[in-house]
Coordinates of C-alpha atoms (C1' of nucleotides) in Angstrom, one line a residue:
Chain A
X6 CA 97.8 115.4 14.7
X7 CA 99.9 112.6 13.3
X8 CA 103.6 112.6 14.0
X9 CA 105.3 112.7 10.6
X10 CA 103.2 112.7 7.4
X11 CA 103.3 113.9 3.9
X12 CA 101.6 117.2 4.4
X13 CA 102.1 118.2 7.9
X14 CA 105.2 120.3 7.3
X15 CA 105.1 121.5 10.9
X16 CA 108.8 122.4 10.9
X17 CA 108.1 126.0 9.9
X18 CA 110.9 125.4 7.5
X19 CA 112.3 128.1 5.3
X20 CA 110.4 126.8 2.3
X21 CA 108.6 129.7 0.6
X22 CA 105.5 127.7 -0.1
X23 CA 103.1 129.4 2.2
X24 CA 100.0 127.5 1.2
X25 CA 97.1 126.6 3.4
X26 CA 96.8 122.9 4.2
X27 CA 93.4 122.8 2.6
X28 CA 94.8 124.1 -0.6
X29 CA 97.5 121.5 -0.6
X30 CA 94.9 118.9 0.1
X31 CA 92.8 120.0 -2.7
X32 CA 95.7 119.9 -5.1
X33 CA 96.5 116.4 -4.1
X34 CA 93.0 115.3 -4.5
X35 CA 92.5 117.0 -7.8
X36 CA 95.7 115.3 -9.1
X37 CA 94.3 112.0 -8.1
X38 CA 91.3 112.8 -10.3
X39 CA 93.6 113.8 -13.1
X40 CA 95.8 110.8 -12.8
X41 CA 92.7 108.6 -13.0
X42 CA 93.4 107.2 -9.6
X43 CA 89.9 108.2 -8.7
X44 CA 87.5 107.6 -11.5
X45 CA 84.1 109.1 -12.2
X46 CA 81.3 107.4 -10.3
X47 CA 83.7 105.9 -7.7
X48 CA 83.1 106.2 -4.0
X49 CA 85.9 108.0 -2.4
X50 CA 87.4 107.1 1.0
X51 CA 85.7 108.9 3.9
X52 CA 86.7 112.3 4.9
X53 CA 88.2 110.9 8.1
X54 CA 90.3 108.3 6.3
X55 CA 91.6 110.8 3.7
X56 CA 92.3 113.1 6.6
X57 CA 94.2 110.4 8.3
X58 CA 96.0 109.6 5.0
X59 CA 97.1 113.2 4.5
X60 CA 97.9 113.8 8.2
X61 CA 95.3 116.6 8.7
X62 CA 91.9 116.8 10.3
X63 CA 88.6 115.9 8.8
X64 CA 87.5 119.6 8.7
X65 CA 90.5 120.5 6.5
X66 CA 89.8 117.7 4.0
X67 CA 86.2 118.8 4.1
X68 CA 87.1 122.3 3.3
X69 CA 89.1 121.1 0.3
X70 CA 86.2 119.0 -0.8
X71 CA 83.9 122.0 -0.5
X72 CA 85.6 123.7 -3.4
X73 CA 85.6 120.6 -5.5
X74 CA 81.9 119.9 -4.8
X75 CA 81.0 123.5 -5.7
X76 CA 82.9 123.0 -8.9
X77 CA 80.8 120.0 -9.7
X78 CA 83.7 117.5 -9.4
X79 CA 82.4 115.6 -6.4
X80 CA 78.9 114.7 -5.3
X81 CA 78.3 114.3 -1.6
X82 CA 75.6 112.2 0.0
X83 CA 75.1 112.5 3.7
X84 CA 75.4 109.2 5.4
X85 CA 76.8 107.4 2.4
X86 CA 79.9 109.1 1.2
X87 CA 81.4 111.3 -1.5
X88 CA 81.5 110.2 -5.2
X89 CA 83.4 111.4 -8.1
X90 CA 80.8 113.2 -10.2
X91 CA 79.6 111.6 -13.4
X92 CA 78.4 113.7 -16.3
X93 CA 74.8 112.6 -15.6
X94 CA 74.9 113.9 -12.0
X95 CA 73.3 117.1 -10.9
X96 CA 71.1 117.0 -14.1
X97 CA 74.4 118.0 -15.5
X98 CA 73.2 116.7 -18.8
X99 CA 72.1 120.3 -19.4
X100 CA 75.0 121.9 -17.8
X101 CA 76.6 122.5 -21.2
X102 CA 73.5 122.5 -23.3
X103 CA 72.2 126.0 -23.5
X104 CA 69.7 125.8 -26.4
X105 CA 66.0 126.3 -25.3
X106 CA 62.8 126.5 -27.3
X107 CA 61.5 130.0 -27.5
X108 CA 58.2 129.2 -25.9
X109 CA 59.4 127.5 -22.8
X110 CA 60.0 130.4 -20.5
X111 CA 60.7 128.8 -17.2
X112 CA 64.4 128.3 -16.6
X113 CA 63.7 124.9 -15.0
X114 CA 61.5 123.7 -17.9
X115 CA 64.2 121.9 -19.8
X116 CA 64.0 120.9 -23.4
X117 CA 64.3 117.4 -24.6
X118 CA 67.8 116.4 -25.4
X119 CA 68.1 116.2 -29.1
X120 CA 68.8 113.1 -31.2
X121 CA 71.7 112.9 -33.6
X122 CA 71.9 111.7 -37.2
X123 CA 75.5 111.1 -38.4
X124 CA 76.3 112.6 -41.8
X125 CA 80.0 111.8 -41.9
X126 CA 82.7 110.3 -39.7
X127 CA 86.4 109.9 -40.6
X128 CA 89.9 109.8 -39.2
X129 CA 92.6 112.1 -40.6
X130 CA 95.8 114.0 -39.9
X131 CA 95.4 117.1 -37.7
X132 CA 95.2 120.3 -39.6
X133 CA 97.2 123.3 -38.5
X134 CA 94.4 124.7 -36.6
X135 CA 93.6 121.4 -34.9
X136 CA 97.2 121.0 -34.0
X137 CA 97.1 124.4 -32.2
X138 CA 93.9 123.6 -30.4
X139 CA 94.8 120.1 -29.2
X140 CA 98.6 120.7 -28.9
X141 CA 99.3 118.0 -31.5
X142 CA 102.1 117.5 -34.0
X143 CA 101.5 117.2 -37.7
X144 CA 101.5 113.4 -37.7
X145 CA 98.9 113.1 -35.0
X146 CA 95.5 111.9 -36.0
X147 CA 92.0 113.2 -35.2
X148 CA 88.5 111.9 -35.5
X149 CA 86.0 114.1 -37.3
X150 CA 82.2 113.9 -37.1
X151 CA 79.5 115.6 -38.8
X152 CA 76.0 115.3 -37.5
X153 CA 72.5 116.8 -37.5
X154 CA 70.7 117.0 -34.3
X155 CA 66.9 117.2 -34.0
X156 CA 64.2 117.5 -31.5
X157 CA 60.6 116.3 -32.1
X158 CA 59.8 119.3 -34.1
X159 CA 62.6 118.8 -36.6
X160 CA 66.3 119.6 -37.1
X161 CA 67.9 122.0 -34.7
X162 CA 71.5 122.3 -35.5
X163 CA 74.3 121.0 -37.7
X164 CA 77.7 120.4 -36.0
X165 CA 81.2 119.3 -36.7
X166 CA 83.0 117.6 -33.9
X167 CA 86.7 116.9 -33.7
X168 CA 88.5 114.6 -31.2
X169 CA 92.2 113.9 -30.8
X170 CA 92.5 110.2 -31.8
X171 CA 95.1 109.5 -29.1
X172 CA 92.5 110.0 -26.3
X173 CA 90.0 107.6 -27.9
X174 CA 92.1 104.5 -28.9
X175 CA 89.3 102.1 -29.6
X176 CA 87.3 104.1 -32.1
X177 CA 86.5 102.7 -35.5
X178 CA 84.9 104.5 -38.4
X179 CA 81.6 103.0 -37.4
X180 CA 81.5 103.7 -33.7
X181 CA 78.9 106.3 -33.0
X182 CA 79.1 108.8 -30.2
X183 CA 76.3 108.5 -27.7
X184 CA 73.9 111.3 -27.2
X185 CA 75.5 112.5 -24.1
X186 CA 79.2 112.7 -25.1
X187 CA 80.6 114.1 -21.8
X188 CA 79.0 111.2 -19.9
X189 CA 80.7 108.9 -22.4
X190 CA 84.1 110.5 -22.1
X191 CA 83.8 110.3 -18.3
X192 CA 82.6 106.7 -17.9
X193 CA 84.6 105.1 -20.7
X194 CA 87.9 107.1 -20.7
X195 CA 87.9 108.7 -17.3
X196 CA 88.2 112.1 -19.0
X197 CA 86.6 114.7 -16.8
X198 CA 85.5 117.8 -18.6
X199 CA 86.1 120.7 -16.2
X200 CA 84.8 123.5 -18.4
X201 CA 84.0 124.5 -21.9
X202 CA 84.9 127.7 -23.7
X203 CA 82.5 128.9 -26.2
X204 CA 82.5 131.7 -28.8
X205 CA 79.2 132.7 -30.3
X206 CA 78.7 134.5 -33.6
X207 CA 75.8 135.3 -35.9
X208 CA 76.5 134.1 -39.4
X209 CA 74.6 133.3 -42.6
X210 CA 74.2 129.6 -43.0
X211 CA 76.0 127.9 -45.9
X212 CA 73.6 126.6 -48.4
X213 CA 74.0 122.9 -47.5
X214 CA 73.3 123.7 -43.8
X215 CA 70.3 125.9 -44.4
X216 CA 68.9 123.1 -46.5
X217 CA 69.5 120.5 -43.8
X218 CA 67.9 122.7 -41.3
X219 CA 65.0 123.5 -43.5
X220 CA 65.8 127.2 -43.5
X221 CA 65.5 129.8 -46.3
X222 CA 68.7 130.6 -48.1
X223 CA 71.0 133.1 -46.4
X224 CA 69.2 132.6 -43.1
X225 CA 71.1 133.8 -40.1
X226 CA 72.2 131.0 -37.7
X227 CA 74.0 130.9 -34.4
X228 CA 77.6 129.7 -34.7
X229 CA 79.0 128.2 -31.6
X230 CA 82.6 127.3 -31.4
X231 CA 83.1 125.2 -28.4
X232 CA 86.3 123.7 -26.8
X233 CA 85.9 121.3 -24.0
X234 CA 88.9 121.3 -21.6
X235 CA 89.7 118.6 -19.2
X236 CA 91.0 118.9 -15.6
X237 CA 94.6 118.9 -16.8
X238 CA 93.8 121.9 -19.1
X239 CA 94.0 120.0 -22.3
X240 CA 91.4 120.5 -24.9
X241 CA 89.7 117.2 -25.5
X242 CA 86.9 118.2 -27.9
X243 CA 86.3 120.9 -30.5
X244 CA 83.0 121.4 -32.1
X245 CA 81.4 124.0 -34.3
X246 CA 77.7 124.1 -34.3
X247 CA 75.4 126.0 -36.6
X248 CA 72.0 126.4 -34.8
X249 CA 68.7 127.6 -36.1
X250 CA 67.7 130.6 -34.3
X251 CA 64.1 131.1 -35.4
X252 CA 62.5 128.8 -32.8
X253 CA 65.3 128.3 -30.3
X254 CA 67.6 130.6 -28.4
X255 CA 70.9 130.3 -26.5
X256 CA 70.2 131.0 -22.9
X257 CA 72.8 132.2 -20.5
X258 CA 72.7 133.1 -16.8
X259 CA 75.6 135.2 -15.5
X260 CA 76.2 135.6 -11.8
Chain B
X8 CA 77.1 132.3 23.8
X9 CA 74.7 135.2 24.5
X10 CA 71.8 134.5 26.7
X11 CA 68.7 135.3 24.6
X12 CA 69.0 136.5 21.1
X13 CA 67.1 136.6 17.9
X14 CA 68.5 133.4 16.3
X15 CA 69.4 131.2 19.1
X16 CA 66.0 129.6 19.1
X17 CA 67.0 127.1 21.8
X18 CA 63.5 126.5 22.7
X19 CA 63.3 123.4 20.6
X20 CA 59.8 124.6 19.8
X21 CA 57.5 122.5 17.7
X22 CA 58.1 124.6 14.7
X23 CA 59.1 122.5 11.7
X24 CA 61.6 124.9 10.3
X25 CA 64.7 122.9 10.6
X26 CA 67.2 125.2 9.0
X27 CA 70.9 125.3 9.8
X28 CA 72.0 128.4 11.7
X29 CA 74.3 129.5 8.9
X30 CA 71.5 129.5 6.4
X31 CA 69.4 131.7 8.7
X32 CA 72.3 133.9 9.2
X33 CA 72.9 134.2 5.5
X34 CA 69.2 135.0 4.9
X35 CA 69.3 137.7 7.5
X36 CA 72.4 139.3 6.0
X37 CA 71.1 139.1 2.5
X38 CA 68.0 140.8 3.6
X39 CA 70.1 143.6 5.1
X40 CA 71.6 144.0 1.7
X41 CA 68.2 144.0 0.0
X42 CA 66.8 146.5 2.5
X43 CA 69.7 148.8 1.8
X44 CA 70.8 148.7 5.5
X45 CA 74.2 147.6 4.2
X46 CA 75.1 149.5 1.1
X47 CA 77.6 148.7 -1.7
X48 CA 81.1 149.8 -0.7
X49 CA 80.3 149.8 3.0
X50 CA 82.5 148.2 5.5
X51 CA 80.6 145.6 7.4
X52 CA 80.9 145.0 11.2
X53 CA 83.4 142.3 12.0
X54 CA 82.6 138.7 11.9
X55 CA 82.8 138.5 15.7
X56 CA 80.4 141.4 16.2
X57 CA 77.9 140.1 13.7
X58 CA 78.1 136.8 15.4
X59 CA 77.5 138.4 18.7
X60 CA 74.6 140.3 17.3
X61 CA 73.0 137.2 15.9
X62 CA 73.8 135.0 18.9
X63 CA 76.0 132.5 17.0
X64 CA 79.7 131.9 16.7
X65 CA 82.1 133.6 14.4
X66 CA 82.6 130.5 12.4
X67 CA 78.9 130.3 11.6
X68 CA 78.8 133.9 10.4
X69 CA 81.9 133.2 8.4
X70 CA 80.3 130.2 6.8
X71 CA 77.3 132.3 5.8
X72 CA 79.6 134.9 4.4
X73 CA 81.5 132.2 2.4
X74 CA 78.5 131.8 0.2
X75 CA 77.9 135.5 -0.3
X76 CA 81.6 136.0 -1.1
X77 CA 81.5 133.2 -3.6
X78 CA 78.4 134.8 -5.1
X79 CA 80.3 138.1 -5.5
X80 CA 78.2 139.9 -3.0
X81 CA 80.9 140.6 -0.5
X82 CA 84.6 141.3 -0.7
X83 CA 86.9 140.2 2.1
X84 CA 90.2 141.7 3.0
X85 CA 92.3 140.0 5.6
X86 CA 93.3 142.3 8.3
X87 CA 90.9 145.0 7.3
X88 CA 87.4 143.7 7.1
X89 CA 84.6 142.7 4.8
X90 CA 82.9 145.1 2.3
X91 CA 79.7 145.0 0.4
X92 CA 80.9 144.4 -3.2
X93 CA 80.7 147.3 -5.6
X94 CA 80.1 146.7 -9.3
X95 CA 83.7 147.7 -10.0
X96 CA 85.2 145.2 -7.6
X97 CA 86.8 142.0 -8.8
X98 CA 87.3 143.5 -12.3
X99 CA 83.6 142.9 -12.3
X100 CA 83.3 145.5 -14.9
X101 CA 83.6 142.7 -17.4
X102 CA 81.5 140.2 -15.4
X103 CA 78.5 140.9 -17.6
X104 CA 80.3 142.1 -20.7
X105 CA 81.0 139.1 -22.8
X106 CA 81.9 140.7 -26.2
X107 CA 85.5 140.2 -27.2
X108 CA 87.4 141.1 -30.4
X109 CA 88.1 138.1 -32.5
X110 CA 91.9 138.6 -32.5
X111 CA 92.4 138.7 -28.7
X112 CA 92.6 135.1 -27.8
X113 CA 93.7 135.1 -24.2
X114 CA 90.8 135.0 -21.9
X115 CA 92.4 137.5 -19.5
X116 CA 93.1 140.0 -22.3
X117 CA 90.1 142.1 -21.9
X118 CA 88.8 144.4 -24.5
X119 CA 88.3 148.1 -23.8
X120 CA 85.0 149.0 -22.5
X121 CA 83.0 150.7 -25.3
X122 CA 81.8 154.3 -25.3
X123 CA 78.2 155.2 -25.8
X124 CA 76.4 157.6 -28.1
X125 CA 72.8 158.3 -27.2
X126 CA 70.4 158.2 -30.0
X127 CA 67.2 158.6 -28.1
X128 CA 65.9 158.9 -24.5
X129 CA 62.4 159.2 -23.3
X130 CA 59.9 158.3 -20.6
X131 CA 56.7 156.6 -21.4
X132 CA 54.0 154.2 -20.1
X133 CA 55.0 150.6 -19.9
X134 CA 53.9 148.4 -22.7
X135 CA 52.3 145.1 -22.1
X136 CA 55.6 143.3 -22.4
X137 CA 57.3 145.7 -20.1
X138 CA 54.6 145.3 -17.5
X139 CA 55.2 141.6 -17.6
X140 CA 58.9 141.9 -17.3
X141 CA 59.0 144.5 -14.5
X142 CA 55.8 143.5 -12.9
X143 CA 54.3 146.9 -13.4
X144 CA 50.7 148.1 -13.9
X145 CA 49.6 149.9 -17.0
X146 CA 50.0 153.3 -15.5
X147 CA 53.6 152.8 -14.4
X148 CA 56.3 154.6 -16.4
X149 CA 59.5 153.4 -17.8
X150 CA 62.6 155.1 -19.2
X151 CA 63.8 154.0 -22.6
X152 CA 67.2 154.6 -24.1
X153 CA 68.6 153.9 -27.5
X154 CA 72.3 154.0 -27.9
X155 CA 75.2 153.1 -30.1
X156 CA 78.3 151.7 -28.5
X157 CA 81.7 151.8 -30.1
X158 CA 85.3 150.8 -29.5
X159 CA 88.3 152.6 -31.0
X160 CA 87.8 150.7 -34.3
X161 CA 84.2 151.8 -34.7
X162 CA 80.6 150.9 -33.8
X163 CA 80.1 147.6 -32.1
X164 CA 76.4 147.4 -31.2
X165 CA 73.1 149.1 -31.1
X166 CA 71.0 148.6 -28.0
X167 CA 67.6 149.6 -26.5
X168 CA 67.5 149.8 -22.8
X169 CA 64.5 150.0 -20.6
X170 CA 64.3 150.9 -16.9
X171 CA 61.3 151.1 -14.6
X172 CA 60.9 154.8 -13.7
X173 CA 60.0 154.1 -10.1
X174 CA 63.4 152.8 -9.3
X175 CA 65.2 155.8 -10.7
X176 CA 63.3 158.8 -9.3
X177 CA 65.7 161.6 -10.1
X178 CA 66.0 160.9 -13.8
X179 CA 65.4 163.7 -16.4
X180 CA 65.3 163.4 -20.2
X181 CA 68.8 164.7 -20.3
X182 CA 70.5 162.6 -17.7
X183 CA 72.8 160.1 -19.4
X184 CA 73.7 156.7 -18.1
X185 CA 77.3 156.3 -17.2
X186 CA 79.4 153.8 -19.1
X187 CA 79.2 151.2 -16.3
X188 CA 75.5 151.1 -15.5
X189 CA 75.7 148.4 -12.8
X190 CA 78.2 150.4 -10.9
X191 CA 75.8 153.3 -11.3
X192 CA 72.8 151.4 -10.0
X193 CA 74.8 150.1 -7.1
X194 CA 76.4 153.3 -5.9
X195 CA 73.6 155.7 -6.5
X196 CA 70.5 153.6 -5.8
X197 CA 71.8 150.7 -3.8
X198 CA 70.5 148.3 -6.3
X199 CA 72.6 145.2 -6.3
X200 CA 72.4 143.2 -9.5
X201 CA 72.6 139.6 -8.5
X202 CA 72.5 138.0 -12.0
X203 CA 71.5 138.6 -15.5
X204 CA 69.5 136.3 -17.8
X205 CA 70.4 136.5 -21.4
X206 CA 68.8 135.0 -24.5
X207 CA 70.9 135.0 -27.7
X208 CA 69.7 134.7 -31.2
X209 CA 71.1 135.2 -34.7
X210 CA 69.0 137.7 -36.7
X211 CA 69.3 139.8 -39.7
X212 CA 69.9 143.4 -38.8
X213 CA 67.1 145.9 -39.6
X214 CA 68.2 148.4 -42.2
X215 CA 68.7 151.3 -39.8
X216 CA 70.9 149.2 -37.5
X217 CA 73.0 147.8 -40.2
X218 CA 73.6 151.3 -41.4
X219 CA 74.6 152.6 -38.0
X220 CA 77.0 149.7 -37.6
X221 CA 78.4 150.1 -41.0
X222 CA 77.4 146.6 -42.1
X223 CA 76.0 145.5 -45.4
X224 CA 72.3 145.2 -45.8
X225 CA 70.7 142.0 -44.4
X226 CA 73.9 141.3 -42.4
X227 CA 73.5 138.7 -39.6
X228 CA 73.9 140.2 -36.1
X229 CA 73.8 138.8 -32.6
X230 CA 70.7 139.7 -30.7
X231 CA 71.1 139.7 -27.0
X232 CA 68.0 140.0 -24.8
X233 CA 69.2 140.7 -21.3
X234 CA 67.3 141.1 -18.1
X235 CA 69.2 142.1 -15.0
X236 CA 67.6 141.0 -11.8
X237 CA 68.3 142.4 -8.3
X238 CA 68.8 140.5 -5.1
X239 CA 65.0 140.6 -4.4
X240 CA 64.4 138.9 -7.7
X241 CA 63.0 141.9 -9.4
X242 CA 64.0 142.7 -12.9
X243 CA 65.6 146.2 -12.8
X244 CA 66.8 146.5 -16.4
X245 CA 65.8 145.1 -19.8
X246 CA 67.9 145.6 -22.8
X247 CA 68.1 144.3 -26.3
X248 CA 71.4 144.6 -28.1
X249 CA 72.2 144.0 -31.7
X250 CA 75.9 143.3 -32.0
X251 CA 78.1 143.1 -35.1
X252 CA 79.5 139.7 -35.3
X253 CA 82.1 140.1 -38.0
X254 CA 85.0 141.2 -35.8
X255 CA 83.6 140.4 -32.3
X256 CA 82.2 137.4 -30.7
X257 CA 80.3 136.5 -27.5
X258 CA 82.5 134.5 -25.2
X259 CA 81.2 132.2 -22.6
X260 CA 82.8 129.9 -20.2
X261 CA 80.7 127.1 -18.6
X262 CA 81.8 125.3 -15.5
Chain C
dA8 C1' 60.2 78.0 7.8
dA9 C1' 60.0 82.3 5.4
dA10 C1' 59.1 87.1 5.3
dC11 C1' 58.7 91.2 7.5
dT12 C1' 59.6 94.8 11.2
dT13 C1' 62.2 96.9 14.6
dC14 C1' 66.2 98.6 16.7
dA15 C1' 70.9 99.2 18.0
dG16 C1' 75.5 99.9 16.3
dT17 C1' 78.5 102.0 13.2
dC18 C1' 79.7 104.0 9.3
dT19 C1' 79.1 108.3 6.6
dT20 C1' 78.6 113.6 5.8
dG21 C1' 76.7 118.0 7.9
dT22 C1' 76.8 121.7 11.5
dA23 C1' 78.7 124.6 15.2
dT24 C1' 82.2 126.3 18.0
dA25 C1' 86.7 127.6 19.8
dA26 C1' 91.5 128.7 19.6
dG27 C1' 95.4 130.3 17.5
dA28 C1' 97.8 132.1 13.1
dC29 C1' 98.2 135.7 10.1
dA30 C1' 97.3 140.6 8.0
dT31 C1' 96.6 145.4 8.6
dA32 C1' 96.2 149.9 10.6
dA33 C1' 97.0 153.1 14.1
dG34 C1' 99.2 155.0 18.0
dA35 C1' 103.5 155.0 21.3
dC36 C1' 107.9 156.2 21.5
dA37 C1' 112.8 157.0 20.6
Chain D
dT20 C1' 110.8 160.1 10.8
dG21 C1' 111.1 155.4 11.6
dT22 C1' 110.3 151.4 14.5
dC23 C1' 107.8 148.9 17.8
dT24 C1' 103.6 147.7 20.1
dT25 C1' 98.9 146.9 20.3
dA26 C1' 94.3 146.4 18.8
dT27 C1' 91.2 144.5 15.6
dG28 C1' 90.2 142.3 11.6
dT29 C1' 90.0 137.8 8.7
dC30 C1' 92.0 133.0 7.9
dT31 C1' 93.1 128.4 9.2
dT32 C1' 92.7 124.3 11.7
dA33 C1' 90.8 121.2 15.1
dT34 C1' 87.2 119.2 17.9
dA35 C1' 82.7 117.9 19.3
dC36 C1' 78.3 116.8 18.2
dA37 C1' 74.1 116.2 15.1
dA38 C1' 71.9 113.7 11.4
dG39 C1' 71.4 110.4 7.6
dA40 C1' 72.3 105.6 5.7
dC41 C1' 73.5 101.0 5.9
dT42 C1' 74.0 96.3 8.3
dG43 C1' 72.7 92.6 10.9
dA44 C1' 70.7 90.7 15.0
dA45 C1' 66.5 90.0 17.4
dG46 C1' 61.9 89.7 17.5
dT47 C1' 57.2 89.3 15.1
dT48 C1' 54.0 87.8 11.9
dT49 C1' 52.4 84.9 8.3

DNA sequence: AAACTTCAGTCTTGTATAAGACATAAGACA
DNA sequence: TGTCTTATGTCTTATACAAGACTGAAGTTT
């Protein structure tokens, strides 16, 4: 082991922080991701060189990376190296997309990713609720989108999407979100979405929505309230979707 | 290393199966769980003794166990040993229970586990659909339950539950399921539920259900179609729940 | 001369093992 | 009864080697 380095405390000092080396290593590396020092798609230094940098062995760095890989943060390729995951990796396009046509039974048989029609897009001051969600003050601005998403058979869902303006500085009232937003956040702004929290309810569709979706009046639809949170635990996106439930369902696998 | 054992192939035979030792070890151990050789709650032999048994090193066995622990199959306790997980471990009571009152915001603030009132219970021949789900023949029998589940504030959901009779030989028309069924399957029959697949829809409640739940006629409710699958990939439980969605929601966290 | 193949060297991640640290429980002993 | 010792577990770290992937030199063919 190296003589004197950042991590190798080695002095059995009276510091209370009894934390395994690989946990410290993981924290350091995750912080580099948060800080944007390592950006999505980037090739990381090799396990050996990181180990050398941190003053630990390759196995320890590797164990730290195990967690991050399992979490989907990193992607390893034997013989080539380890990359910061992009939203497209791992067929992760569908990681957060749970809607499936009723007929396709196989779990692997994925639906097409729906297209989007934009109904409205505007910037405005954050409402009380939005301030709570994004931890903003009353002067802060947010972007709001309304769009209708459809697959080849017709409209699937209506959704309202809110983003804190600060995180997306170069937006204009005419910039459209791409189809895969998390890929977009990742590649363009370096925002890594670590998880999303969803709340599902069954509600009766408002008249305008049921019309847009081509559903009868008072039809029941699935309401999905989703908050995407980044690695630093900040909410970076809030969306409410109203999904038709007559030919689609929300599929979930719990382990 | 031991001289000649089951796993240490060592012969460099022309078999194509190039599988890492730790994968083989994991398969062997999972099979012991499936076979019931190791039952839920049981203390496993130590990593060293298993390693000795399989003819590999402790580290390899440990790596195999890492996966199983992450999967929730095993529970490790430093200094004591490794146990086969019980359904109650890991506050796993709520692992498959995703319904939360609207007011409780914190993810850790768990709702009370609801009580059950049984409306019907009977044994009968498997329908076509049930044969498909459980891979049964037309003569095979199933148990069917109907129950109303309530929390202190009143009824929450109505559900119909189907079990293949073969798996639960000592059932009678009056035996009630305990509140935590997966704990029950595990401790009594050694059936380890590895995962559950759920399909969610928004539907209008049938009149009898809306009455039972105290909802207005035509109220939208959340329909949850759940299939619990055991370690051997067999479906061991099928249930359809209709949940009130006015003061509860289904919460999901995707990583 | 240009294009292709082969192969060795060197980089990477993946696998297996060993040794010691740390945690817990049970018996020895004052 | 309380403390110490010991045995037996898991947990952490390090090391050695295997296997995949790229690079470039050397040879071969066209």
